[in-house]
PDB file of C-alpha atoms and ligand atoms in Angstrom:
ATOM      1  CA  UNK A 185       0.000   0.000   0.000  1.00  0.00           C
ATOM      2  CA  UNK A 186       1.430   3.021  -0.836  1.00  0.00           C
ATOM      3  CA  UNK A 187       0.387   5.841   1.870  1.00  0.00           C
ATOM      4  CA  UNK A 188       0.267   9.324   1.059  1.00  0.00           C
ATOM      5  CA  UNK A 189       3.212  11.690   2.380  1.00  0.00           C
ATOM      6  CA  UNK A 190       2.650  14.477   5.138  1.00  0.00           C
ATOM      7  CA  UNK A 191       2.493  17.841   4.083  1.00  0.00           C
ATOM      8  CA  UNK A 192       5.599  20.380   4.869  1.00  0.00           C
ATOM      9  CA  UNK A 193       4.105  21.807   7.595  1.00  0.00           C
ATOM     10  CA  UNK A 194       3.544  18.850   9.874  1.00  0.00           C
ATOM     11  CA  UNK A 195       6.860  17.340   8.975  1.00  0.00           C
ATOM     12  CA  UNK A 196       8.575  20.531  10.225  1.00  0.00           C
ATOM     13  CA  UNK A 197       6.367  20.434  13.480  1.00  0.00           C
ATOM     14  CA  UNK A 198       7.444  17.029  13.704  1.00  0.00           C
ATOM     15  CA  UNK A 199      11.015  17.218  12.833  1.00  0.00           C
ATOM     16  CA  UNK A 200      10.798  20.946  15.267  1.00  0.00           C
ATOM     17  CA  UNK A 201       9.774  18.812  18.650  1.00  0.00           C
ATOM     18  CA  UNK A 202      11.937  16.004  17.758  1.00  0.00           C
ATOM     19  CA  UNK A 203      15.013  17.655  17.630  1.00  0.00           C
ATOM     20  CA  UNK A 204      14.108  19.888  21.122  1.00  0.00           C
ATOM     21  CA  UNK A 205      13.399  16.431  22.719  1.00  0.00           C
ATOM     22  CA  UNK A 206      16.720  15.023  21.336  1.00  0.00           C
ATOM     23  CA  UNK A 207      18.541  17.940  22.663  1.00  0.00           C
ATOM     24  CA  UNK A 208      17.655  17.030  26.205  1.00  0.00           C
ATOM     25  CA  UNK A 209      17.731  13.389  26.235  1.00  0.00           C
ATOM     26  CA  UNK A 210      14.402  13.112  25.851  1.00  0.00           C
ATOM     27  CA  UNK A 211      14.429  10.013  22.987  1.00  0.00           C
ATOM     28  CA  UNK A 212      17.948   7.627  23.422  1.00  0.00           C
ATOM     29  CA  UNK A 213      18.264   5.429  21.433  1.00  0.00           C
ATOM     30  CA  UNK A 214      15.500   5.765  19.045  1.00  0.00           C
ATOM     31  CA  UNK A 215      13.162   5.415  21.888  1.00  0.00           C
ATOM     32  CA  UNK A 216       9.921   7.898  21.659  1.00  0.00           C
ATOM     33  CA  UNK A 217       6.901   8.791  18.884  1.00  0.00           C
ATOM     34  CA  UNK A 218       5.286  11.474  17.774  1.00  0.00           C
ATOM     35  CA  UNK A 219       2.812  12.212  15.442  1.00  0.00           C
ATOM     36  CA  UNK A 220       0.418  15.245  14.194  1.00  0.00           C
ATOM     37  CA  UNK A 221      -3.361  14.757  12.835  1.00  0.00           C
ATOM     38  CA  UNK A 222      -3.580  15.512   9.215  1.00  0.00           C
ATOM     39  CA  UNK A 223      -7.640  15.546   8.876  1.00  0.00           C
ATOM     40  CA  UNK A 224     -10.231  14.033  10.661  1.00  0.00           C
ATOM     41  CA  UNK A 225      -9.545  10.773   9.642  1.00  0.00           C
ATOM     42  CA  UNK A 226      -5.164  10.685   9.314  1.00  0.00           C
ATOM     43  CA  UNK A 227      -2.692  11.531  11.825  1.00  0.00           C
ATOM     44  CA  UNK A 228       1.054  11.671  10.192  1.00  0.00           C
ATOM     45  CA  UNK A 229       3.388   9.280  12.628  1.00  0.00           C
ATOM     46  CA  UNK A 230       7.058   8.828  12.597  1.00  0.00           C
ATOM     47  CA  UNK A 231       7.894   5.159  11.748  1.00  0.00           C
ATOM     48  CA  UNK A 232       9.873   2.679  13.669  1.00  0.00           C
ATOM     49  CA  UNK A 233      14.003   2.714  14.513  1.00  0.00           C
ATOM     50  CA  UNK A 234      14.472   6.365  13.644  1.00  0.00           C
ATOM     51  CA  UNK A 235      16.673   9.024  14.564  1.00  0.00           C
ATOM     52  CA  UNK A 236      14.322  10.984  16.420  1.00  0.00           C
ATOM     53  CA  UNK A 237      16.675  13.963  15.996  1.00  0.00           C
ATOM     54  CA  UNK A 238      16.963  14.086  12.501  1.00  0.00           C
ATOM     55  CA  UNK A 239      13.768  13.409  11.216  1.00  0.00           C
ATOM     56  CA  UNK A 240      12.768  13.830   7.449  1.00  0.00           C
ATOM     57  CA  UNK A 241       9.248  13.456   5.392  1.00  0.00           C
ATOM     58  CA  UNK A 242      10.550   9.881   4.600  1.00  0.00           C
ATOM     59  CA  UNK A 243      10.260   8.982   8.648  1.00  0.00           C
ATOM     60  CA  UNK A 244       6.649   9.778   8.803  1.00  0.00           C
ATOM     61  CA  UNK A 245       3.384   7.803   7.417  1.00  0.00           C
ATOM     62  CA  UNK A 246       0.245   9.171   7.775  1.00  0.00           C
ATOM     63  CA  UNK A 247      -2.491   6.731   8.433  1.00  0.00           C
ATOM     64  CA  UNK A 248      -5.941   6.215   8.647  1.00  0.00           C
ATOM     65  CA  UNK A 249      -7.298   6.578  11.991  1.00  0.00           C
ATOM     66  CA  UNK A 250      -9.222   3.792  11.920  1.00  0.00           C
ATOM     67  CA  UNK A 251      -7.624   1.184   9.093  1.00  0.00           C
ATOM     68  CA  UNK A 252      -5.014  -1.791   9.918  1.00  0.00           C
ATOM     69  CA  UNK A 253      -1.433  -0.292  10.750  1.00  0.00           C
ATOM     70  CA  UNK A 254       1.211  -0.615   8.078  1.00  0.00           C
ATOM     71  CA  UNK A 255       4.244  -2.793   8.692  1.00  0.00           C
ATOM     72  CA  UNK A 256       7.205  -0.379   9.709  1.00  0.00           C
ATOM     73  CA  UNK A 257       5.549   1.100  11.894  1.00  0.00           C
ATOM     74  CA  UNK A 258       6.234   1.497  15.561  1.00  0.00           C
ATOM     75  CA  UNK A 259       4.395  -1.021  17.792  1.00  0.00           C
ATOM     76  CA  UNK A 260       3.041   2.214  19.982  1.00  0.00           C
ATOM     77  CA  UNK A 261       1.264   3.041  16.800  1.00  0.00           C
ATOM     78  CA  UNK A 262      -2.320   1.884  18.280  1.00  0.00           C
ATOM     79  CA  UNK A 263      -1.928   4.427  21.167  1.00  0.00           C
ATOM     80  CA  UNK A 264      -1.463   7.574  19.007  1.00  0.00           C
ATOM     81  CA  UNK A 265      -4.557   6.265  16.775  1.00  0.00           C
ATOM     82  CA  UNK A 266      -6.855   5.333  19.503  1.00  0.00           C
ATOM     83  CA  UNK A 267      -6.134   9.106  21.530  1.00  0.00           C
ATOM     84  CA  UNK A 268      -7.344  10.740  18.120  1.00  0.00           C
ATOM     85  CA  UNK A 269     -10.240   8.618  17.624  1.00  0.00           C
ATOM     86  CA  UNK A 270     -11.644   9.235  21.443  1.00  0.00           C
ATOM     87  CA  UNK A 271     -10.753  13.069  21.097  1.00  0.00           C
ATOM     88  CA  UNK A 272     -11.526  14.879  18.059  1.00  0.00           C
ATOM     89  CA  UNK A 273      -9.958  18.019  19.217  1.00  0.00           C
ATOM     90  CA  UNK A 274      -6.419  16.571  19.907  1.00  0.00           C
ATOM     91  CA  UNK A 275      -3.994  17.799  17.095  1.00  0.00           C
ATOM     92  CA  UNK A 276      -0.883  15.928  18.142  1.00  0.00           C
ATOM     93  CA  UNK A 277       0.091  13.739  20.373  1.00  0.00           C
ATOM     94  CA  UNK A 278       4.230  13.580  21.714  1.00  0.00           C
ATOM     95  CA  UNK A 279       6.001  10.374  23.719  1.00  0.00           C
ATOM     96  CA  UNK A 280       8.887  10.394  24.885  1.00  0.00           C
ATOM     97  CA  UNK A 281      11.337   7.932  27.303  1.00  0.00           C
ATOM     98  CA  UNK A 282      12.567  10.735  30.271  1.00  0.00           C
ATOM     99  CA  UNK A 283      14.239   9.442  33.578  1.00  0.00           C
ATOM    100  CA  UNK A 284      11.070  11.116  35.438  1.00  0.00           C
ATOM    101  CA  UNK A 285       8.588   9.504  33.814  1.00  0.00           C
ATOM    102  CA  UNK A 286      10.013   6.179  33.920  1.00  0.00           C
ATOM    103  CA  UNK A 287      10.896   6.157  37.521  1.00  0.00           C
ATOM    104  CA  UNK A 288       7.883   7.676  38.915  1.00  0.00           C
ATOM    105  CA  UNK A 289       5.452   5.244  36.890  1.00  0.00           C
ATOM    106  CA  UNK A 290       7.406   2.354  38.472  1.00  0.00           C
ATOM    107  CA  UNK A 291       6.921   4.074  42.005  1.00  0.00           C
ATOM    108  CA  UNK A 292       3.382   4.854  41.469  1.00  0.00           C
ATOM    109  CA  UNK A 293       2.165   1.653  39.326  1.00  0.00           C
ATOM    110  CA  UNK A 294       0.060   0.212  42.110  1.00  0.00           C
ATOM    111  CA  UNK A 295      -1.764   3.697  42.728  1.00  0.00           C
ATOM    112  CA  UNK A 296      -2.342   4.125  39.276  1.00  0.00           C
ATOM    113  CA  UNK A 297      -1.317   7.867  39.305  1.00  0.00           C
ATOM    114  CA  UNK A 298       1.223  10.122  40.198  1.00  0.00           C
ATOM    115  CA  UNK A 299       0.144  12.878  42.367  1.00  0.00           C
ATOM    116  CA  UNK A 300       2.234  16.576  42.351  1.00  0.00           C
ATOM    117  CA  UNK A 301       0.329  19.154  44.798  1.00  0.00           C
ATOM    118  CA  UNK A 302       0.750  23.262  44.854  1.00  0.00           C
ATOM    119  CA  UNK A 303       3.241  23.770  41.508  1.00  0.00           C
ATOM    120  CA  UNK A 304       3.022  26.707  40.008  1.00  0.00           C
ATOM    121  CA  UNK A 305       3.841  24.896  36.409  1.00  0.00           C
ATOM    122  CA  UNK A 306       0.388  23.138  37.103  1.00  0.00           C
ATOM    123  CA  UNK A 307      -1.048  26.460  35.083  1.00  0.00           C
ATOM    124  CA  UNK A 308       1.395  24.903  31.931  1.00  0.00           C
ATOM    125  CA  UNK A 309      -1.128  21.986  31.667  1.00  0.00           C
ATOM    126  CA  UNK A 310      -4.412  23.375  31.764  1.00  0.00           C
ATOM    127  CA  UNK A 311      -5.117  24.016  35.337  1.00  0.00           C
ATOM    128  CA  UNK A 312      -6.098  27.003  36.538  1.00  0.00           C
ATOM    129  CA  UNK A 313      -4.342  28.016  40.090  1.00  0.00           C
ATOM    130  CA  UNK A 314      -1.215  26.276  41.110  1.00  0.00           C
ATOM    131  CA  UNK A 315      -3.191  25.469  44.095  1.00  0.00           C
ATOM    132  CA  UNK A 316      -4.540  22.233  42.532  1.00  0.00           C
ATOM    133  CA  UNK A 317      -3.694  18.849  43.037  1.00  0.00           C
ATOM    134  CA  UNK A 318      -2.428  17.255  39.521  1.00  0.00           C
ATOM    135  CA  UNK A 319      -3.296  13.332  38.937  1.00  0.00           C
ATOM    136  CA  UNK A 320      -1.424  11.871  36.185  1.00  0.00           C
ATOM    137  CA  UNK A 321      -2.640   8.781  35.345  1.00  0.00           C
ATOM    138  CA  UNK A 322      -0.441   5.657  35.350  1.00  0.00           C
ATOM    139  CA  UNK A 323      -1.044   2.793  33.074  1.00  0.00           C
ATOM    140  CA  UNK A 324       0.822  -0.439  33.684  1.00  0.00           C
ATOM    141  CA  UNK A 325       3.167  -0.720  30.043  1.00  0.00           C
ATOM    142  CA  UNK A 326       2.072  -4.048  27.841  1.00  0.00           C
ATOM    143  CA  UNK A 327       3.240  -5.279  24.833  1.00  0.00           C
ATOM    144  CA  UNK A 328      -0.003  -5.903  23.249  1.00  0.00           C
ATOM    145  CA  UNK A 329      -0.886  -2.546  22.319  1.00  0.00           C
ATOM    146  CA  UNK A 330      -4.290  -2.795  20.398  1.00  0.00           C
ATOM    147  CA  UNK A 331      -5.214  -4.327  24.250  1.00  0.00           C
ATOM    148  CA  UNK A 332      -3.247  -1.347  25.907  1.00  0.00           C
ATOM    149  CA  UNK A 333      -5.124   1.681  23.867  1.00  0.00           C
ATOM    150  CA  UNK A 334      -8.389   0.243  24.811  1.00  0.00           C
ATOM    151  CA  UNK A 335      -7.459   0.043  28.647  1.00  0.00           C
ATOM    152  CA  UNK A 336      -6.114   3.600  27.823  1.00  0.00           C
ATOM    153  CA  UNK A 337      -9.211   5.213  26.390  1.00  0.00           C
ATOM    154  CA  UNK A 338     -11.722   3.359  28.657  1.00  0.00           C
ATOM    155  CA  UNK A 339     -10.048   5.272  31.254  1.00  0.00           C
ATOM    156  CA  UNK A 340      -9.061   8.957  29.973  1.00  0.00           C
ATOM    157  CA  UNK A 341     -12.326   8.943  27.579  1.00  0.00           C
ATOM    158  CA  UNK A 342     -12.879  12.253  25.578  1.00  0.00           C
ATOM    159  CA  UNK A 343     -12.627  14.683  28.801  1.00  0.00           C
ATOM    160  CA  UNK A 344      -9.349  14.240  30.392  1.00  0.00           C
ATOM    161  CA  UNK A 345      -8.351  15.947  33.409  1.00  0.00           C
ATOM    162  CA  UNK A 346      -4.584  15.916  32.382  1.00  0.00           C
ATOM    163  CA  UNK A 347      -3.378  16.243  28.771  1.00  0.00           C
ATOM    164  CA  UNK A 348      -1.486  13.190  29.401  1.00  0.00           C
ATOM    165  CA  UNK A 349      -0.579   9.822  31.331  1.00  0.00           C
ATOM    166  CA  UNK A 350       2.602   7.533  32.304  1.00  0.00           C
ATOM    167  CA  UNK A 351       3.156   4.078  30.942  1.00  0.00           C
ATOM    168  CA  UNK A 352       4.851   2.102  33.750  1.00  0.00           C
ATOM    169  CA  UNK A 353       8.933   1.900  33.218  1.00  0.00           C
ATOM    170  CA  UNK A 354       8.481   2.854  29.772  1.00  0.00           C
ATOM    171  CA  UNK A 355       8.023   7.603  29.839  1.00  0.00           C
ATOM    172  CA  UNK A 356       5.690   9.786  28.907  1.00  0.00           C
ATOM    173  CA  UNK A 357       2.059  10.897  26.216  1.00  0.00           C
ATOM    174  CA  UNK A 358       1.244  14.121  26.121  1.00  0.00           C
ATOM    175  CA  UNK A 359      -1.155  15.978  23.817  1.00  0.00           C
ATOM    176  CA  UNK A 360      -2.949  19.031  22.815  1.00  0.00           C
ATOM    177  CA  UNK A 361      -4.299  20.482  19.966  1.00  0.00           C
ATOM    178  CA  UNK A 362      -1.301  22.142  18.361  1.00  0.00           C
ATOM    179  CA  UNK A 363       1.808  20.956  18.153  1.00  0.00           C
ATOM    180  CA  UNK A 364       3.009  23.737  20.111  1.00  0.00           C
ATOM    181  CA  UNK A 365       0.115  22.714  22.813  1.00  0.00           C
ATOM    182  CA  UNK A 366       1.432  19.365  22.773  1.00  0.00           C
ATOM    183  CA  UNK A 367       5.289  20.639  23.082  1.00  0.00           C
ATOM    184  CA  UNK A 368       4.304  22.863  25.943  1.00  0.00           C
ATOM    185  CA  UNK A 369       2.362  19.826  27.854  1.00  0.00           C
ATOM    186  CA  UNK A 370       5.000  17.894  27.090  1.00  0.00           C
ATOM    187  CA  UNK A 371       7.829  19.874  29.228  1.00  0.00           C
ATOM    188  CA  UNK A 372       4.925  21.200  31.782  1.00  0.00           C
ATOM    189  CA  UNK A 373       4.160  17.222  32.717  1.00  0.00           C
ATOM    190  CA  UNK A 374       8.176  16.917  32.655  1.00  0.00           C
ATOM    191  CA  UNK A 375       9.088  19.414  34.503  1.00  0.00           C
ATOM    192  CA  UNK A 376       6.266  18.568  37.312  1.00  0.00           C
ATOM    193  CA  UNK A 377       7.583  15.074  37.241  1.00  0.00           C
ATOM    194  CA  UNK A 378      11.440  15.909  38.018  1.00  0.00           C
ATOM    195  CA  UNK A 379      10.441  18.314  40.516  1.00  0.00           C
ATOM    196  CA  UNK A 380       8.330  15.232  42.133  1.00  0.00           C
ATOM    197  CA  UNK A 381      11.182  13.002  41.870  1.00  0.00           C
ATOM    198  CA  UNK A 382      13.653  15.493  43.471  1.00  0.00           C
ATOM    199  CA  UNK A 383      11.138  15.679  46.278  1.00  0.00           C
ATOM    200  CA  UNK A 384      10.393  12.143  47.221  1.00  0.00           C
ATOM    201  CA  UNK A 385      14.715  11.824  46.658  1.00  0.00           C
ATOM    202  CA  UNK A 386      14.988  14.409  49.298  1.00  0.00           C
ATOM    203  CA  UNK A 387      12.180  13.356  51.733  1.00  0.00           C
TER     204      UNK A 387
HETATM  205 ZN1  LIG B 105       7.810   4.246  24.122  1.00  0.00          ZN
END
């Protein structure tokens, strides 16, 4: 099947977050996805065992939403579909492997979120006051992800609280409806989570 290339624009998005999360160790070792909704039935994804640093038109596919996934493509594919499918308004949708994330989801796996209380960077993800209590939800990681995404969605349906959630030893979704949205949810949920970890290191 040959699948239609993304247009310019959401390459450079693309290529413009995967180079900022490359530059902070963000995606070793071709670890990471990302991917940017095209219409309301394609999202353009970056395809497995890339350099998420360098990447180029030929890196992404853009797929139907909801058709069978292509082989070469990563097997976290089903998770960027299924987000776009539940939420129409999400316009790209950014993973990456950080220390945080994977730490904290191991810590917090059993209570199925990680809770950060009174940050001011809680206003980067949506919230209103810093004052709030921030759950981010923690899904335990599997390797059958058509069975994952549906656990996922189930759980974060159309309305979620945060724009993101923690697979267990594995990092970090985020999403928004730009790609700068995403970006900026992205580093707020990051940013929460090393302060967290510094905390409970300290306590
Ligand atoms: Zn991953």
């Amino acid at each position: 099947m040959v699948l239609p290339t993304a247009p310019p624009g959401v390459v450079e998005e693309i290529a413009a977050f995967g180079r900022f999360a490359a530059a902070r160790g963000w995606v070793p070792a071709t670890a990471g996805n990302f991917s940017r909704r095209v219409d309301a039935g394609h999202a353009a994804v970056t395809r497995s065992g890339i350099d998420k640093g360098a990447i180029g038109a030929a890196d992404l596919a853009v797929l139907a939403l909801d058709a069978p996934i292509p082989a070469g493509m990563s097997a976290e594919t089903p998770l960027h579909l299924a987000r776009y499918r539940t939420d129409a308004a999400i316009g790209a949708i950014f993973h990456v492997h950080t220390v945080a994330s994977t730490v904290l989801s191991r810590l917090d796996e059993r209570a199925g979120v990680v809770r950060t209380d009174g940050f001011e960077m809680h206003k980067a993800i949506g919230l209103r006051t810093h004052e709030s209590v921030v759950e981010i939800p923690v899904f335990a990681n599997d390797q059958d992800t058509v069975r994952l995404a549906a656990a996922i969605e189930a759980r974060l349906g159309a309305a979620a609280a945060v724009p993101g959630y923690l697979l267990a030893g594995h990092g970090l979704y985020a999403w928004g409806a730009t790609a700068a949205d995403a970006r900026r949810h992205v580093e707020g949920l990051e940013f929460l989570l090393a302060c967290h970890l510094e905390e409970r290191r300290l306590r």
